[in-house]
Amino acid sequence: ARGSIQEVGMAVSANHAGGYSWRLCKDAGNVNEECFQAGTLKFESDQQYIVHADGRWSEIPLVKVTDGTYPSGSEWARFPVPSCLHCNPAEDC
């Protein structure tokens, strides 16, 4: 429902040490980039998790960025995917 909090996830198959944002676009027959840019969403919490292939979960801080984002004022989050399974992704990788 509008204004509700939803748990979401994504799959990452390449470690580019980038970031992400969440956007919605109502399918009214004109789904395009402009529509998604108008539907930016805010992050609810300050945590994010990596679920490893073996089922383990690692919590890492959610570092949010709002300065310099497009569209202005939208949120972007850093996603520091660890390059190994034997380290703390929030501190060592």
mmCIF file with all atom_site columns, C-alpha atoms in Angstrom, residues 10-40:
data_model
loop_
_atom_site.group_PDB
_atom_site.id
_atom_site.type_symbol
_atom_site.label_atom_id
_atom_site.label_alt_id
_atom_site.label_comp_id
_atom_site.label_asym_id
_atom_site.label_entity_id
_atom_site.label_seq_id
_atom_site.pdbx_PDB_ins_code
_atom_site.Cartn_x
_atom_site.Cartn_y
_atom_site.Cartn_z
_atom_site.occupancy
_atom_site.B_iso_or_equiv
_atom_site.pdbx_formal_charge
_atom_site.auth_seq_id
_atom_site.auth_comp_id
_atom_site.auth_asym_id
_atom_site.auth_atom_id
_atom_site.pdbx_PDB_model_num
ATOM 1  C CA . MET A 1 10 ? 18.301 -7.821  -5.468  1.00 0.00 ? 10 MET A CA 1
ATOM 2  C CA . ALA A 1 11 ? 20.913 -10.119 -6.942  1.00 0.00 ? 11 ALA A CA 1
ATOM 3  C CA . VAL A 1 12 ? 24.424 -8.954  -7.757  1.00 0.00 ? 12 VAL A CA 1
ATOM 4  C CA . SER A 1 13 ? 26.464 -11.107 -10.105 1.00 0.00 ? 13 SER A CA 1
ATOM 5  C CA . ALA A 1 14 ? 29.476 -8.818  -10.562 1.00 0.00 ? 14 ALA A CA 1
ATOM 6  C CA . ASN A 1 15 ? 31.376 -6.986  -7.836  1.00 0.00 ? 15 ASN A CA 1
ATOM 7  C CA . HIS A 1 16 ? 31.681 -3.421  -9.114  1.00 0.00 ? 16 HIS A CA 1
ATOM 8  C CA . ALA A 1 17 ? 31.571 -1.858  -5.611  1.00 0.00 ? 17 ALA A CA 1
ATOM 9  C CA . GLY A 1 18 ? 28.897 0.574   -6.750  1.00 0.00 ? 18 GLY A CA 1
ATOM 10 C CA . GLY A 1 19 ? 25.552 1.524   -5.354  1.00 0.00 ? 19 GLY A CA 1
ATOM 11 C CA . TYR A 1 20 ? 21.843 1.428   -5.951  1.00 0.00 ? 20 TYR A CA 1
ATOM 12 C CA . SER A 1 21 ? 18.533 3.206   -5.544  1.00 0.00 ? 21 SER A CA 1
ATOM 13 C CA . TRP A 1 22 ? 14.923 2.052   -5.607  1.00 0.00 ? 22 TRP A CA 1
ATOM 14 C CA . ARG A 1 23 ? 12.343 3.544   -7.954  1.00 0.00 ? 23 ARG A CA 1
ATOM 15 C CA . LEU A 1 24 ? 8.808  2.697   -8.982  1.00 0.00 ? 24 LEU A CA 1
ATOM 16 C CA . CYS A 1 25 ? 6.891  3.523   -12.129 1.00 0.00 ? 25 CYS A CA 1
ATOM 17 C CA . LYS A 1 26 ? 3.153  2.932   -12.455 1.00 0.00 ? 26 LYS A CA 1
ATOM 18 C CA . ASP A 1 27 ? 2.484  0.929   -15.611 1.00 0.00 ? 27 ASP A CA 1
ATOM 19 C CA . ALA A 1 28 ? 0.027  3.236   -17.348 1.00 0.00 ? 28 ALA A CA 1
ATOM 20 C CA . GLY A 1 29 ? 1.236  2.226   -20.805 1.00 0.00 ? 29 GLY A CA 1
ATOM 21 C CA . ASN A 1 30 ? 4.181  4.626   -20.785 1.00 0.00 ? 30 ASN A CA 1
ATOM 22 C CA . VAL A 1 31 ? 6.956  3.010   -18.749 1.00 0.00 ? 31 VAL A CA 1
ATOM 23 C CA . ASN A 1 32 ? 10.207 4.862   -19.409 1.00 0.00 ? 32 ASN A CA 1
ATOM 24 C CA . GLU A 1 33 ? 13.213 6.331   -17.600 1.00 0.00 ? 33 GLU A CA 1
ATOM 25 C CA . GLU A 1 34 ? 11.444 9.637   -16.917 1.00 0.00 ? 34 GLU A CA 1
ATOM 26 C CA . CYS A 1 35 ? 8.653  7.751   -15.141 1.00 0.00 ? 35 CYS A CA 1
ATOM 27 C CA . PHE A 1 36 ? 11.163 5.886   -12.931 1.00 0.00 ? 36 PHE A CA 1
ATOM 28 C CA . GLN A 1 37 ? 13.021 9.127   -12.129 1.00 0.00 ? 37 GLN A CA 1
ATOM 29 C CA . ALA A 1 38 ? 9.735  10.610  -10.917 1.00 0.00 ? 38 ALA A CA 1
ATOM 30 C CA . GLY A 1 39 ? 9.162  7.624   -8.603  1.00 0.00 ? 39 GLY A CA 1
ATOM 31 C CA . THR A 1 40 ? 12.257 7.590   -6.395  1.00 0.00 ? 40 THR A CA 1
#
